[in-house]
Coordinates of C-alpha atoms in Angstrom, one line a residue:
M1 CA 0.0 0.0 0.0
E2 CA 1.3 3.4 -0.9
N3 CA 2.2 5.4 2.2
H4 CA -0.1 8.3 1.6
V5 CA -2.9 9.6 3.8
I6 CA -5.5 10.0 0.9
N7 CA -5.1 6.4 0.0
G8 CA -5.0 5.3 3.6
L9 CA -8.4 7.0 4.3
F10 CA -10.0 4.6 1.7
T11 CA -8.4 1.6 3.1
D12 CA -10.5 -1.2 4.7
L13 CA -11.1 -0.6 8.4
S14 CA -9.9 -4.1 9.2
I15 CA -6.3 -2.9 8.8
I16 CA -6.6 -0.9 12.0
K17 CA -5.3 -2.3 15.2
G18 CA -8.0 -4.0 17.3
V19 CA -10.5 -4.4 14.5
G20 CA -10.9 -8.2 14.1
E21 CA -13.5 -10.1 12.1
Q22 CA -16.2 -9.9 14.7
S23 CA -15.8 -6.2 15.5
Y24 CA -15.5 -5.4 11.8
N25 CA -18.9 -7.1 11.2
K26 CA -20.3 -4.9 14.0
Y27 CA -19.0 -1.8 12.3
C28 CA -20.6 -2.9 9.1
R29 CA -23.9 -3.2 10.9
L30 CA -23.5 0.1 12.7
L31 CA -22.8 2.0 9.4
G32 CA -25.2 0.0 7.3
K33 CA -22.5 -1.0 4.8
E34 CA -21.2 -4.3 3.5
R35 CA -17.6 -2.9 3.5
V36 CA -16.4 -0.3 5.9
R37 CA -13.4 1.9 5.1
I38 CA -11.5 4.2 7.5
I39 CA -13.1 7.3 6.0
D40 CA -16.6 5.8 6.7
L41 CA -15.9 5.6 10.5
L42 CA -14.4 9.1 10.5
W43 CA -17.7 10.3 9.0
H44 CA -19.6 8.7 11.9
F45 CA -19.7 11.8 14.1
P46 CA -20.5 11.9 17.8
N47 CA -24.1 12.6 18.8
K48 CA -22.9 14.5 21.9
I49 CA -19.8 15.7 23.6
V50 CA -19.6 15.2 27.4
Q51 CA -17.3 17.1 29.8
R52 CA -16.3 14.3 32.2
N53 CA -13.8 16.2 34.4
N54 CA -16.4 18.8 35.6
I55 CA -17.1 17.5 39.1
T56 CA -20.6 18.2 40.5
K57 CA -21.6 18.0 44.1
I58 CA -24.2 15.2 44.7
R59 CA -26.7 17.8 46.2
D60 CA -26.5 19.7 42.9
L61 CA -27.1 16.8 40.5
K62 CA -29.9 17.2 38.0
G63 CA -32.0 14.4 36.6
G64 CA -31.6 13.5 32.9
E65 CA -28.1 14.9 32.6
I66 CA -24.7 13.1 32.3
Q67 CA -22.7 14.3 35.2
T68 CA -19.5 13.4 37.2
V69 CA -19.2 13.1 41.0
C70 CA -16.4 12.2 43.4
G71 CA -17.3 10.4 46.5
K72 CA -16.6 7.5 49.0
I73 CA -18.3 4.2 48.8
E74 CA -20.3 4.1 52.0
K75 CA -22.4 1.0 51.5
H76 CA -22.7 -2.0 49.3
K77 CA -25.9 -4.0 49.2
K78 CA -25.3 -7.2 47.2
G79 CA -27.9 -8.4 44.7
F80 CA -29.4 -11.8 45.0
R81 CA -31.3 -13.7 42.3
N82 CA -32.8 -10.9 40.2
A83 CA -32.1 -8.0 42.6
P84 CA -29.4 -5.5 41.5
H85 CA -26.2 -4.6 43.3
Q86 CA -26.5 -1.2 45.0
F87 CA -23.8 1.2 46.2
D88 CA -24.2 4.4 48.2
I89 CA -21.8 7.1 47.4
Y90 CA -21.2 10.0 49.8
D91 CA -19.4 13.3 49.0
G92 CA -20.2 15.3 52.1
T93 CA -23.2 17.0 50.5
G94 CA -25.5 14.0 49.8
I95 CA -25.8 10.3 48.8
L96 CA -25.9 9.0 45.3
N97 CA -27.3 5.5 44.7
L98 CA -25.5 3.3 42.1
I99 CA -27.2 0.3 40.6
Y100 CA -25.7 -2.6 38.7
F101 CA -28.2 -5.2 37.5
K102 CA -25.4 -7.5 36.4
L103 CA -22.1 -6.7 38.1
P104 CA -19.0 -8.4 36.6
F105 CA -16.8 -10.1 39.2
Y106 CA -13.8 -8.0 38.3
M107 CA -15.9 -4.8 39.0
E108 CA -17.0 -6.1 42.3
S109 CA -13.4 -6.5 43.4
K110 CA -12.7 -2.9 42.4
L111 CA -15.7 -1.4 44.3
K112 CA -14.8 -1.8 48.0
V113 CA -16.5 0.1 50.8
G114 CA -14.3 3.0 51.9
D115 CA -12.8 3.6 48.4
T116 CA -13.0 7.0 46.8
K117 CA -14.2 6.9 43.2
Y118 CA -14.9 9.2 40.3
I119 CA -18.3 8.2 38.9
S120 CA -19.9 9.5 35.7
G121 CA -23.2 8.7 34.1
K122 CA -26.8 9.7 33.5
V123 CA -28.5 10.9 36.7
K124 CA -32.1 9.9 37.5
E125 CA -34.1 11.5 40.2
I126 CA -36.6 9.4 42.1
G127 CA -38.3 11.7 44.6
S128 CA -35.4 13.1 46.7
K129 CA -33.2 10.1 45.8
K130 CA -30.5 10.5 43.1
Q131 CA -29.4 7.5 41.2
I132 CA -27.1 6.3 38.3
A133 CA -27.7 2.9 36.8
H134 CA -24.6 1.3 35.2
P135 CA -22.3 4.3 35.4
D136 CA -20.3 5.1 32.2
L137 CA -17.1 5.5 34.3
M138 CA -16.0 4.2 37.7
L139 CA -12.4 5.4 38.2
S140 CA -9.7 5.8 40.8
Y141 CA -7.9 9.1 41.1
D142 CA -5.0 7.9 39.0
E143 CA -7.3 6.6 36.3
F144 CA -9.4 9.8 36.4
S145 CA -6.3 12.1 36.1
T146 CA -5.5 10.6 32.7
Q147 CA -9.1 10.7 31.5
R148 CA -10.0 13.0 28.6
E149 CA -11.6 16.2 29.5
F150 CA -14.2 15.9 26.7
E151 CA -15.6 12.5 25.7
P152 CA -17.5 12.0 22.4
L153 CA -20.7 9.8 22.6
Y154 CA -21.6 7.8 19.5
S155 CA -24.7 6.0 18.3
L156 CA -24.0 2.3 18.9
T157 CA -25.1 -1.1 17.8
A158 CA -25.4 -4.4 19.7
G159 CA -22.0 -5.6 20.9
L160 CA -20.1 -2.4 20.2
S161 CA -19.5 0.0 23.0
N162 CA -18.7 3.7 23.0
K163 CA -15.3 2.9 24.5
Q164 CA -14.5 0.5 21.6
I165 CA -15.4 3.2 19.0
I166 CA -13.2 5.8 20.7
Q167 CA -10.3 3.3 20.9
T168 CA -10.7 2.4 17.2
I169 CA -10.7 6.1 16.2
D170 CA -7.6 6.7 18.3
N171 CA -5.9 3.8 16.5
I172 CA -7.0 5.3 13.1
F173 CA -5.2 8.6 13.9
Q174 CA -2.1 6.7 15.0
F175 CA -2.2 4.9 11.7
I176 CA -2.6 8.2 9.8
D177 CA 0.2 9.9 11.7
K178 CA 2.7 7.3 10.5
M179 CA 2.0 8.3 6.9
E180 CA 3.4 11.1 4.8
P181 CA 1.9 14.5 5.4
F182 CA -1.3 15.2 3.4
V183 CA -1.6 18.3 1.3
D184 CA -5.2 19.5 1.6
W185 CA -7.3 20.0 -1.6
H186 CA -8.1 23.5 -0.4
S187 CA -5.5 26.2 -0.6
E188 CA -3.9 27.4 2.7
S189 CA -5.2 31.0 2.0
F190 CA -8.8 29.6 1.6
L191 CA -8.6 27.6 4.8
N192 CA -7.2 30.6 6.7
K193 CA -9.9 32.9 5.4
N194 CA -12.6 30.6 6.8
G195 CA -10.8 29.8 10.0
W196 CA -10.6 26.1 9.0
K197 CA -8.0 23.4 9.5
G198 CA -6.8 20.7 7.1
I199 CA -9.0 17.7 6.6
I200 CA -7.2 15.4 9.0
E201 CA -7.1 17.9 11.8
T202 CA -10.7 18.7 11.2
F203 CA -11.6 15.0 11.7
R204 CA -9.4 15.0 14.8
D205 CA -11.1 18.0 16.3
I206 CA -14.5 16.3 15.9
H207 CA -13.5 13.0 17.4
I208 CA -11.0 14.2 20.0
P209 CA -12.6 17.6 20.9
N210 CA -11.0 20.2 23.2
K211 CA -12.0 23.6 24.5
D212 CA -11.3 25.2 21.1
Y213 CA -14.0 23.0 19.6
F214 CA -16.6 24.7 21.8
N215 CA -15.1 28.2 21.5
A216 CA -15.2 28.1 17.7
T217 CA -17.7 30.3 15.9
N218 CA -20.4 28.8 13.7
D219 CA -18.2 29.6 10.6
E220 CA -15.1 28.1 12.2
N221 CA -16.9 24.9 13.3
P222 CA -15.1 21.8 11.9
I223 CA -18.4 20.2 11.0
R224 CA -19.1 23.3 8.8
R225 CA -15.8 22.6 6.9
L226 CA -16.8 19.0 6.2
A227 CA -20.3 20.1 5.3
Y228 CA -18.8 22.5 2.7
D229 CA -16.6 19.6 1.4
E230 CA -19.7 17.3 1.1
V231 CA -21.6 19.9 -0.9
L232 CA -18.5 20.6 -3.1
I233 CA -18.1 16.8 -3.8
N234 CA -21.7 16.5 -4.7
Q235 CA -21.5 19.4 -7.1
I236 CA -18.4 17.9 -8.7
K237 CA -20.3 14.6 -9.2
I238 CA -23.3 16.5 -10.7
E239 CA -21.0 18.4 -13.1
H240 CA -19.2 15.1 -14.1
I241 CA -22.6 13.5 -14.8
R242 CA -23.7 16.6 -16.8
R243 CA -20.5 16.4 -18.9
L244 CA -21.1 12.7 -19.6
R245 CA -24.7 13.6 -20.6
M246 CA -23.4 16.2 -23.0
K247 CA -21.6 13.5 -24.9
S248 CA -24.8 11.4 -25.1
N249 CA -27.0 12.0 -28.2
G250 CA -30.5 13.1 -27.3
I251 CA -33.6 14.1 -29.3
V252 CA -33.8 17.6 -30.7
M253 CA -37.3 18.9 -30.0
S254 CA -39.3 21.2 -32.3
S255 CA -38.7 24.9 -31.9
E256 CA -42.4 25.5 -32.8
N257 CA -44.3 26.9 -29.8
Q258 CA -47.5 28.3 -31.4
I259 CA -49.9 25.6 -30.1
I260 CA -48.2 25.7 -26.7
D261 CA -48.5 29.5 -26.5
K262 CA -52.3 29.1 -27.3
L263 CA -52.7 26.7 -24.4
K264 CA -50.8 29.0 -22.2
S265 CA -53.0 32.0 -23.1
A266 CA -56.1 29.8 -22.5
L267 CA -55.2 29.2 -18.8
P268 CA -57.5 30.8 -16.3
F269 CA -54.4 32.3 -14.6
K270 CA -51.1 33.8 -15.6
L271 CA -47.9 31.8 -15.1
S272 CA -45.4 33.5 -12.8
E273 CA -42.2 35.0 -14.0
S274 CA -40.2 32.1 -12.4
Q275 CA -42.4 29.5 -14.1
N276 CA -42.0 31.2 -17.5
M277 CA -38.2 31.4 -16.9
A278 CA -38.0 27.7 -16.0
I279 CA -40.0 26.7 -19.1
S280 CA -37.8 28.8 -21.3
Q281 CA -34.6 27.2 -19.9
I282 CA -36.1 23.7 -20.3
Y283 CA -37.1 24.4 -23.9
A284 CA -33.6 25.7 -24.6
D285 CA -32.1 22.4 -23.3
M286 CA -34.7 20.3 -25.2
S287 CA -33.7 22.0 -28.5
K288 CA -30.1 20.8 -28.1
P289 CA -28.8 17.5 -29.5
N290 CA -27.8 16.3 -26.1
Q291 CA -29.8 14.5 -23.3
M292 CA -31.1 16.9 -20.7
I293 CA -30.6 16.3 -17.0
R294 CA -32.3 19.0 -14.9
L295 CA -33.6 19.4 -11.3
L296 CA -36.7 21.6 -11.0
Q297 CA -36.8 22.9 -7.5
G298 CA -39.5 25.0 -5.8
D299 CA -41.6 25.5 -2.7
V300 CA -45.0 23.6 -2.2
G301 CA -47.6 25.3 -4.4
S302 CA -45.0 27.2 -6.5
G303 CA -46.2 25.6 -9.7
K304 CA -43.7 22.9 -10.5
T305 CA -46.4 20.6 -11.9
M306 CA -47.5 23.2 -14.4
V307 CA -43.9 23.6 -15.6
S308 CA -43.7 19.8 -16.0
F309 CA -46.9 19.8 -18.0
F310 CA -45.5 22.4 -20.4
S311 CA -42.3 20.3 -20.7
G312 CA -44.4 17.3 -21.6
L313 CA -46.3 19.3 -24.3
K314 CA -43.0 20.1 -26.0
C315 CA -42.3 16.4 -26.3
I316 CA -45.8 15.7 -27.6
F317 CA -45.9 18.4 -30.2
S318 CA -42.5 17.2 -31.4
G319 CA -44.0 13.8 -32.1
Y320 CA -43.0 11.9 -28.9
Q321 CA -44.5 10.6 -25.7
F322 CA -43.7 11.8 -22.2
A323 CA -44.1 10.1 -18.8
L324 CA -44.7 11.8 -15.4
M325 CA -44.1 9.7 -12.3
S326 CA -45.5 10.6 -8.9
P327 CA -44.4 9.2 -5.5
T328 CA -47.9 8.3 -4.4
E329 CA -51.1 7.0 -6.1
I330 CA -53.2 9.9 -4.7
L331 CA -50.8 12.5 -6.3
A332 CA -50.7 10.5 -9.6
K333 CA -54.5 10.6 -9.8
Q334 CA -54.5 14.3 -9.0
H335 CA -51.9 15.0 -11.8
Y336 CA -53.9 12.9 -14.2
E337 CA -57.1 14.7 -13.6
N338 CA -55.4 18.1 -13.8
F339 CA -53.6 17.2 -17.0
K340 CA -56.9 16.1 -18.6
K341 CA -58.4 19.5 -17.8
F342 CA -55.2 21.2 -19.1
I343 CA -55.4 19.5 -22.5
L344 CA -59.2 19.7 -22.8
G345 CA -60.2 20.3 -26.4
S346 CA -57.0 19.0 -27.9
N347 CA -56.2 15.6 -29.6
I348 CA -53.8 14.6 -26.9
K349 CA -54.5 11.2 -25.2
C350 CA -53.5 10.6 -21.6
C351 CA -53.5 7.5 -19.4
L352 CA -53.0 6.7 -15.7
L353 CA -51.1 3.6 -14.6
T354 CA -50.8 2.7 -10.9
S355 CA -50.6 -0.5 -8.8
S356 CA -54.4 -0.4 -8.4
T357 CA -55.1 -0.4 -12.1
T358 CA -57.1 -3.6 -12.9
T359 CA -55.6 -6.4 -15.0
D360 CA -57.9 -5.8 -18.0
E361 CA -57.3 -2.0 -17.8
R362 CA -53.6 -2.5 -17.5
K363 CA -53.5 -4.7 -20.6
D364 CA -55.3 -2.2 -22.6
I365 CA -53.2 0.7 -21.4
L366 CA -49.9 -1.1 -22.0
E367 CA -51.0 -1.9 -25.6
K368 CA -51.9 1.8 -26.2
I369 CA -48.5 2.9 -24.8
R370 CA -46.7 0.4 -26.9
N371 CA -48.5 1.5 -30.1
G372 CA -48.1 5.2 -29.4
N373 CA -51.9 5.7 -29.1
V374 CA -51.4 7.7 -25.9
Q375 CA -49.0 10.6 -25.7
A376 CA -49.0 11.4 -22.0
I377 CA -48.4 8.6 -19.4
I378 CA -48.9 9.5 -15.8
G379 CA -48.4 7.0 -12.9
T380 CA -46.5 5.9 -9.9
H381 CA -43.4 3.6 -9.7
S382 CA -45.4 1.2 -11.7
L383 CA -43.9 3.0 -14.7
F384 CA -40.5 1.4 -13.9
Q385 CA -41.7 -2.2 -14.7
E386 CA -39.9 -4.0 -17.4
N387 CA -43.0 -5.0 -19.4
I388 CA -43.8 -1.3 -20.0
D389 CA -42.6 -0.4 -23.5
I390 CA -43.1 3.3 -24.3
A391 CA -43.0 3.5 -28.1
A392 CA -41.5 6.9 -28.5
L393 CA -40.4 8.2 -25.1
A394 CA -38.5 11.5 -25.5
W395 CA -35.1 11.1 -24.0

C-alpha cells in the first residue's frame, strides 16, 4: 500500500489495530455497509460531547443529565437472584445510589467500601433520591487524572461500546500519523480565510474535541468545513454527470411553440415569472442534440407541476411521448385529472397507470402505450416495470 494519507483513508477498516473479524462485522452493521473503510468511520460523528472532568456535588445533581461526581463508597448491598447490586456514594453533600443489574466479578473486586471513586453517568431523580444505573465511568484518582476532559458519545449497535469506537478512532489517527503529510485540496489561504484546518485535523477536532471546539464560531466549526466539502463533492459529481450527458446523443425537440402558446394563453391564470423562466430554460435544453438532465426545485404550491406539463407538451408536439411519475397514487391521480383539464379540447391522449389499475385496464393501457396511441403517461413507480414499452419516449 502506498504510504499516503489520501489512500489510507479509503483503506478497509480491518487494517486498523484492534479491529478483528467480529468487530469489523459490527462496524458494518453500525454504518449499514457491506464494507467499511477508515473514512466511513471518521464520518460517523459523535451525537454528543460530554465534559467528564467537571465535578458536580451530589446535592447539585440534576436528573436527565450526564454528570460526574467524586465520593466515597459508604455501603454495598449485594444483589441476590434478580435483585441489583446497590452502592451508596457520599461526598459530604449528599448520597448517590448506584445500581448494577449485572455486576461483573472484576468490577465487584474494584468497588470496596471506603474507596473513593470518580463516577460519571446519566442521573435519575426518584423523589429526593439521586441514582445512576450502570455508570459510564467508575475510576480511581490515578485513572481519572488521565481521562480525557471531553468525551464523544456515538450512536451504537449491539456488541459495540462507546469505548471501543473511541479506541478504534484513536488507532486510526495513530495509523494516519505514520504516513506522509497530506496536502489539503483547499489552498492554505482559503482555509485561513474561513478559519478552518486541514481535513485530517478537522476530523481529529471532531472525534477528539478540546476547548477550542466549543469556542469556535459557527463559521469556524469543523463540521461546517466538512459540510462544505460534502456539498462541493456532490457538485463535482453532478458536473461530471452533466458532462457525460453532454456526450450522449438526445432528441432535438421542435422549436415551434404556437400551439403551446395558445394553451398557455387559455389558462384561467397567468404563469409566474419564475415559471416562464423555468419553461424557457427547459425548452432551450430540449432544442439541443444532447440529453437533458435537470432538477426543478420550488416550494410547495409554487407551480412545479404546471412547468412539467408544459415540458411534456414540448415532447408531444415534437411527435414523442412523455411520462410523469409521482411518488404516491393519490398524487398521480391528481396530476392525471389536472392534465386532462389542461389538454381539454386537444387531440392529446392521456392515461393513468398505478398498482391499483385492474388487470384488464392495465393490458389495454400497455397496448396503447406500446402502439403510441397515448402521448402522456402518468403513474407511480409502476412505470418502472420491465413490461412497459413506451414506443417513442422522448429522452
